[in-house]
Amino acid sequence: MSPCNDKIEAMLEKVQKAPRYTGGEMNAVHKDWDSVALHYGFCFPDTYEVGMSHLGMKILYGLVNREPDQVCERFFMPWTDMKALMEEEGIPLFSVESRHALSEFDMIGFTLQYEMSYTNILAMMRLGGVTVLSRERGEREPVVVAGGPCAFNPEPLADFIDAFMIGDGEEVTLLVTAAVRDWKKSGAPRSELLKTLARIEGVYVPALYDVACDDAGRILSVTPNCPEAPARVKKCVVTDLNTAYYPRSFPVPYTEVVFDRIMLEIMRGCTRGCRFCQAGMLYRPVRERSLETLRSLAKDLERATGYEEMSLSSLSSGDYTCLPELIRALMKDLEKERVSISLPSLRIDSVLKESLEETQKMRKTSLTFAPEAGTQRLRDVINKGVTEQDLMEKVTDAFSCGWNAVKLYFMIGLPTETYEDLDGIVDLARKVVGCYFAVPKDKRARGLRVTVSASSFVPKPVTPFQWYGQDTQESLKAKQQYLKEKFRSVKGVNFNYHTPELSYLEACFSRGDRRLGRVLLAAVDRGCILDGWSDLFSFETWMQAFADAGLDPDSFAYREFGRDEIMPWEHIDSGIDRSFLLREYDRAQEARVTRDCRLGCNGCGLQKWKGVCGYANAGHV
Amino acid sequence: MRMLATFEKSERLRHIGHLDIMRAMQRALRRSGLPVSYSKGFNPHILLTFASALSVGAAGEREILEATLDEAVAPEDFVAAMNGALPPEMQLSSARIVDDRRPAAMAMVKAADYRIRVTDASAAETLCAALPGFLAQGEIVTDRKTKSGIKPTDIRPLILSAEMDGDTLRARLTATEAVSCKPGMLMNALSAFAGIEVPRVMVTRERLLGENEDGQLLPLEAV
Ligand code: SF4
């Protein structure tokens, strides 16, 4: 432990939720600092409770710590009270495990899960004594890397991150840690390392690219400025999840975190092709873990963690080929341990009925359905292949199986939306209530709870809707008020929505470019941190930050990209072709659905990477 | 079968609350592979109790747990299995089988030994000097937090012994289900008596004590 331990101990007595900072959890990894060649600080740019719920962190933590000559320790964003004390006392951001300062690590890695955590990244670096701007970072300062879904548009963070890892991290992470380790030993200049990193497939080093744009900020070209950097950086794909690394143990927090359970990733990717969904594009192709692998992982994880609960995670668990068999097998394997198994993010057109009967023996948590849009027309526009009849059948099944709580997720502000589509949302909710009352009294559970949540649509890179500007805040607010009024007369339904301001900023950053680095710096200077927490979020301060940077946020959030325009992330190759996205964009305009590509390849672009997509040969375009 | 065991709550874990330590111990029992008993009923839980809740902020050297097992297990096997399933910060130091008819450990606790380290040297000196006079008082009234609010309580009879050496105050304080004196109450009263602000302290509960037939206080695990 570091010499400032006494000061840290005194601070811990003054802050809320001290266990966020104290570690000592079961399965936390402690290695002798001086005996390893590479120190990797894994940074989750949000609080401990959020970060410890994140599957990717558990995978990378185990992955790096499995290497005998490397250690991975965790960092989280401290809450404001702790941050203030640390600044006052001059205590740098320290790792959960050994309390070494962030600046003492050879390499630090941020996971980019949502845009609104970007300022936390800057704040964590500052607090940890790491130079924030990549170009000003000293020769022997930590190498700063980042990965995760938002890395597919890395540009807003290009000024701060030395190297991005694009796509699945299981393989590329170890290539990068090894390169950093060897570089450290070699004593070569930092610029050499950056070039070495750029040569690794899936690694994007922003400093090695020149971006030319016109006065309006339209990108004219993005060109590598050295031979080591590829013109386009291809994302990493782990083709076989059965042989890919998955942890068989991970730290178990003492205090409750957001997802406090075993997370078993049963598959990655989704073939549905919802047109608003970035994850559905980024994580392609679909890869499943085999039943045997999952059973073995589940048993080991249960033995290692002692958790009482397990959730099957993926974008669309209902699509797992043999879901009922899997659930049955897991329930049998873990019967003695009394583990309850929950199925999150079930889609309404999944093999739900059978699963419902299986899970009802276990705990009845509330069921979630995501029709996303209120009318069939709009659902066709977004390619959410779900019909009203589907939904009604599924909720009726759920109600007659004893569920009484249903959550319905919708989006407002979708391309082509009209007020008719909003009425559709109310209508659908009303019909769900009707389904409940249609189940005989003696067969249904008492106390119906229907929650309708309406979030604001944010256009995301690498989706068919990437060209659309976001609906304006005024329009979104009016739509929310309209729905709120309408729902007043619907008994049994609770209507939820958030102010569109956060979505607006998300829209700025999700499709933004390098200029936004200035905004991030100004925002963190003005104290915008932990913005995911509504009590800390200040929209006005963000607007001031945009003004400081001399940029108009509307020109980012509401921006319509031209069909032939170069996107700020054009040089990141997700494998999904622009021509496919444009085709999907056009079909959306015509409200034409595109089939699930398990039924036949739709030619998204991945088929050109040989052997990557297992479904690519199953049909023809 | 009932197993009584002593375990550590290390200084690193001092900010973890009682219920969270309890849950960590339950999970350790699940991990251990031991034949732990579950309660009957709809939401079965592991049969595990602690002799005494340890406050947030305090470490414990020999805290006491009682677990119920479905099959016989040798105490040394219990300790070995649990220590394999617990982080280094929460290791068991001993275990013994106790008779089913014995009252719950919780009901047998009479007192606890505390080690209270005052981190500020000058405060430590002041308190050290004040202690004899403090203890010589016939009555020491201080606030006690109870479920029904704050109640002034005479803690003098609850301080069974207290002595201070350098920066460390060692105190044996009454701790029963009905009435107990927490180290914080002692520190508040002592600091007030010495005329200083309550200083920062590091509290360690060294052991819990029970009574043998002769009314003698002994470590609870040995009673
Ligand atoms: S290559 Fe074809 S089958 Fe594979 S994800 Fe793309 S569209 Fe679907």
mmCIF file with all atom_site columns, N, CA, C and O and ligand atoms in Angstrom, chain A residues 284-285 597 601-607 613 615-616, ligand 1:
data_model
loop_
_atom_site.group_PDB
_atom_site.id
_atom_site.type_symbol
_atom_site.label_atom_id
_atom_site.label_alt_id
_atom_site.label_comp_id
_atom_site.label_asym_id
_atom_site.label_entity_id
_atom_site.label_seq_id
_atom_site.pdbx_PDB_ins_code
_atom_site.Cartn_x
_atom_site.Cartn_y
_atom_site.Cartn_z
_atom_site.occupancy
_atom_site.B_iso_or_equiv
_atom_site.pdbx_formal_charge
_atom_site.auth_seq_id
_atom_site.auth_comp_id
_atom_site.auth_asym_id
_atom_site.auth_atom_id
_atom_site.pdbx_PDB_model_num
ATOM   1  N  N   . ARG A 1 284 ? -22.088 -7.860  -34.516 1.00 0.00 ? 284 ARG A N   1
ATOM   2  C  CA  . ARG A 1 284 ? -22.221 -8.931  -35.501 1.00 0.00 ? 284 ARG A CA  1
ATOM   3  C  C   . ARG A 1 284 ? -20.881 -9.616  -35.710 1.00 0.00 ? 284 ARG A C   1
ATOM   4  O  O   . ARG A 1 284 ? -19.859 -8.983  -35.548 1.00 0.00 ? 284 ARG A O   1
ATOM   5  N  N   . PRO A 1 285 ? -20.818 -10.831 -36.129 1.00 0.00 ? 285 PRO A N   1
ATOM   6  C  CA  . PRO A 1 285 ? -21.923 -11.751 -36.357 1.00 0.00 ? 285 PRO A CA  1
ATOM   7  C  C   . PRO A 1 285 ? -22.389 -12.414 -35.063 1.00 0.00 ? 285 PRO A C   1
ATOM   8  O  O   . PRO A 1 285 ? -21.751 -12.252 -34.029 1.00 0.00 ? 285 PRO A O   1
ATOM   9  N  N   . CYS A 1 597 ? -31.407 -12.209 -40.393 1.00 0.00 ? 597 CYS A N   1
ATOM   10 C  CA  . CYS A 1 597 ? -30.451 -12.808 -41.322 1.00 0.00 ? 597 CYS A CA  1
ATOM   11 C  C   . CYS A 1 597 ? -30.076 -14.244 -40.971 1.00 0.00 ? 597 CYS A C   1
ATOM   12 O  O   . CYS A 1 597 ? -29.308 -14.875 -41.683 1.00 0.00 ? 597 CYS A O   1
ATOM   13 N  N   . CYS A 1 601 ? -28.806 -14.674 -45.474 1.00 0.00 ? 601 CYS A N   1
ATOM   14 C  CA  . CYS A 1 601 ? -27.890 -13.542 -45.339 1.00 0.00 ? 601 CYS A CA  1
ATOM   15 C  C   . CYS A 1 601 ? -28.420 -12.320 -46.072 1.00 0.00 ? 601 CYS A C   1
ATOM   16 O  O   . CYS A 1 601 ? -28.893 -12.418 -47.195 1.00 0.00 ? 601 CYS A O   1
ATOM   17 N  N   . ASN A 1 602 ? -28.341 -11.183 -45.433 1.00 0.00 ? 602 ASN A N   1
ATOM   18 C  CA  . ASN A 1 602 ? -28.772 -9.942  -46.062 1.00 0.00 ? 602 ASN A CA  1
ATOM   19 C  C   . ASN A 1 602 ? -27.601 -9.152  -46.630 1.00 0.00 ? 602 ASN A C   1
ATOM   20 O  O   . ASN A 1 602 ? -27.770 -8.018  -47.073 1.00 0.00 ? 602 ASN A O   1
ATOM   21 N  N   . GLY A 1 603 ? -26.433 -9.732  -46.547 1.00 0.00 ? 603 GLY A N   1
ATOM   22 C  CA  . GLY A 1 603 ? -25.267 -9.086  -47.140 1.00 0.00 ? 603 GLY A CA  1
ATOM   23 C  C   . GLY A 1 603 ? -24.857 -7.805  -46.448 1.00 0.00 ? 603 GLY A C   1
ATOM   24 O  O   . GLY A 1 603 ? -24.630 -6.781  -47.079 1.00 0.00 ? 603 GLY A O   1
ATOM   25 N  N   . CYS A 1 604 ? -24.738 -7.866  -45.115 1.00 0.00 ? 604 CYS A N   1
ATOM   26 C  CA  . CYS A 1 604 ? -24.412 -6.644  -44.377 1.00 0.00 ? 604 CYS A CA  1
ATOM   27 C  C   . CYS A 1 604 ? -22.982 -6.203  -44.619 1.00 0.00 ? 604 CYS A C   1
ATOM   28 O  O   . CYS A 1 604 ? -22.615 -5.066  -44.321 1.00 0.00 ? 604 CYS A O   1
ATOM   29 N  N   . GLY A 1 605 ? -22.173 -7.106  -45.159 1.00 0.00 ? 605 GLY A N   1
ATOM   30 C  CA  . GLY A 1 605 ? -20.783 -6.738  -45.403 1.00 0.00 ? 605 GLY A CA  1
ATOM   31 C  C   . GLY A 1 605 ? -19.828 -7.727  -44.753 1.00 0.00 ? 605 GLY A C   1
ATOM   32 O  O   . GLY A 1 605 ? -18.723 -7.960  -45.243 1.00 0.00 ? 605 GLY A O   1
ATOM   33 N  N   . LEU A 1 606 ? -20.257 -8.322  -43.665 1.00 0.00 ? 606 LEU A N   1
ATOM   34 C  CA  . LEU A 1 606 ? -19.364 -9.249  -42.966 1.00 0.00 ? 606 LEU A CA  1
ATOM   35 C  C   . LEU A 1 606 ? -19.061 -10.479 -43.797 1.00 0.00 ? 606 LEU A C   1
ATOM   36 O  O   . LEU A 1 606 ? -18.065 -11.164 -43.571 1.00 0.00 ? 606 LEU A O   1
ATOM   37 N  N   . GLN A 1 607 ? -19.946 -10.769 -44.740 1.00 0.00 ? 607 GLN A N   1
ATOM   38 C  CA  . GLN A 1 607 ? -19.736 -11.977 -45.562 1.00 0.00 ? 607 GLN A CA  1
ATOM   39 C  C   . GLN A 1 607 ? -18.417 -11.896 -46.326 1.00 0.00 ? 607 GLN A C   1
ATOM   40 O  O   . GLN A 1 607 ? -17.859 -12.910 -46.699 1.00 0.00 ? 607 GLN A O   1
ATOM   41 N  N   . CYS A 1 613 ? -18.618 -14.811 -40.354 1.00 0.00 ? 613 CYS A N   1
ATOM   42 C  CA  . CYS A 1 613 ? -20.028 -15.000 -40.036 1.00 0.00 ? 613 CYS A CA  1
ATOM   43 C  C   . CYS A 1 613 ? -20.493 -16.388 -40.447 1.00 0.00 ? 613 CYS A C   1
ATOM   44 O  O   . CYS A 1 613 ? -20.467 -16.748 -41.628 1.00 0.00 ? 613 CYS A O   1
ATOM   45 N  N   . TYR A 1 615 ? -23.396 -17.489 -40.548 1.00 0.00 ? 615 TYR A N   1
ATOM   46 C  CA  . TYR A 1 615 ? -24.678 -17.521 -41.246 1.00 0.00 ? 615 TYR A CA  1
ATOM   47 C  C   . TYR A 1 615 ? -24.561 -17.014 -42.669 1.00 0.00 ? 615 TYR A C   1
ATOM   48 O  O   . TYR A 1 615 ? -25.516 -17.076 -43.436 1.00 0.00 ? 615 TYR A O   1
ATOM   49 N  N   . ALA A 1 616 ? -23.400 -16.497 -42.999 1.00 0.00 ? 616 ALA A N   1
ATOM   50 C  CA  . ALA A 1 616 ? -23.260 -15.789 -44.272 1.00 0.00 ? 616 ALA A CA  1
ATOM   51 C  C   . ALA A 1 616 ? -23.558 -16.676 -45.469 1.00 0.00 ? 616 ALA A C   1
ATOM   52 O  O   . ALA A 1 616 ? -24.004 -16.200 -46.507 1.00 0.00 ? 616 ALA A O   1
HETATM 53 S  S1  . SF4 C 2 .   ? -22.979 -11.514 -43.164 1.00 0.00 ? 1   SF4 C S1  1
HETATM 54 FE FE1 . SF4 C 2 .   ? -25.118 -11.954 -43.647 1.00 0.00 ? 1   SF4 C FE1 1
HETATM 55 S  S2  . SF4 C 2 .   ? -25.721 -13.466 -42.117 1.00 0.00 ? 1   SF4 C S2  1
HETATM 56 FE FE2 . SF4 C 2 .   ? -23.827 -12.547 -41.398 1.00 0.00 ? 1   SF4 C FE2 1
HETATM 57 S  S3  . SF4 C 2 .   ? -24.476 -10.891 -40.060 1.00 0.00 ? 1   SF4 C S3  1
HETATM 58 FE FE3 . SF4 C 2 .   ? -24.220 -9.995  -42.086 1.00 0.00 ? 1   SF4 C FE3 1
HETATM 59 S  S4  . SF4 C 2 .   ? -26.244 -10.153 -43.010 1.00 0.00 ? 1   SF4 C S4  1
HETATM 60 FE FE4 . SF4 C 2 .   ? -26.261 -11.485 -41.254 1.00 0.00 ? 1   SF4 C FE4 1
#
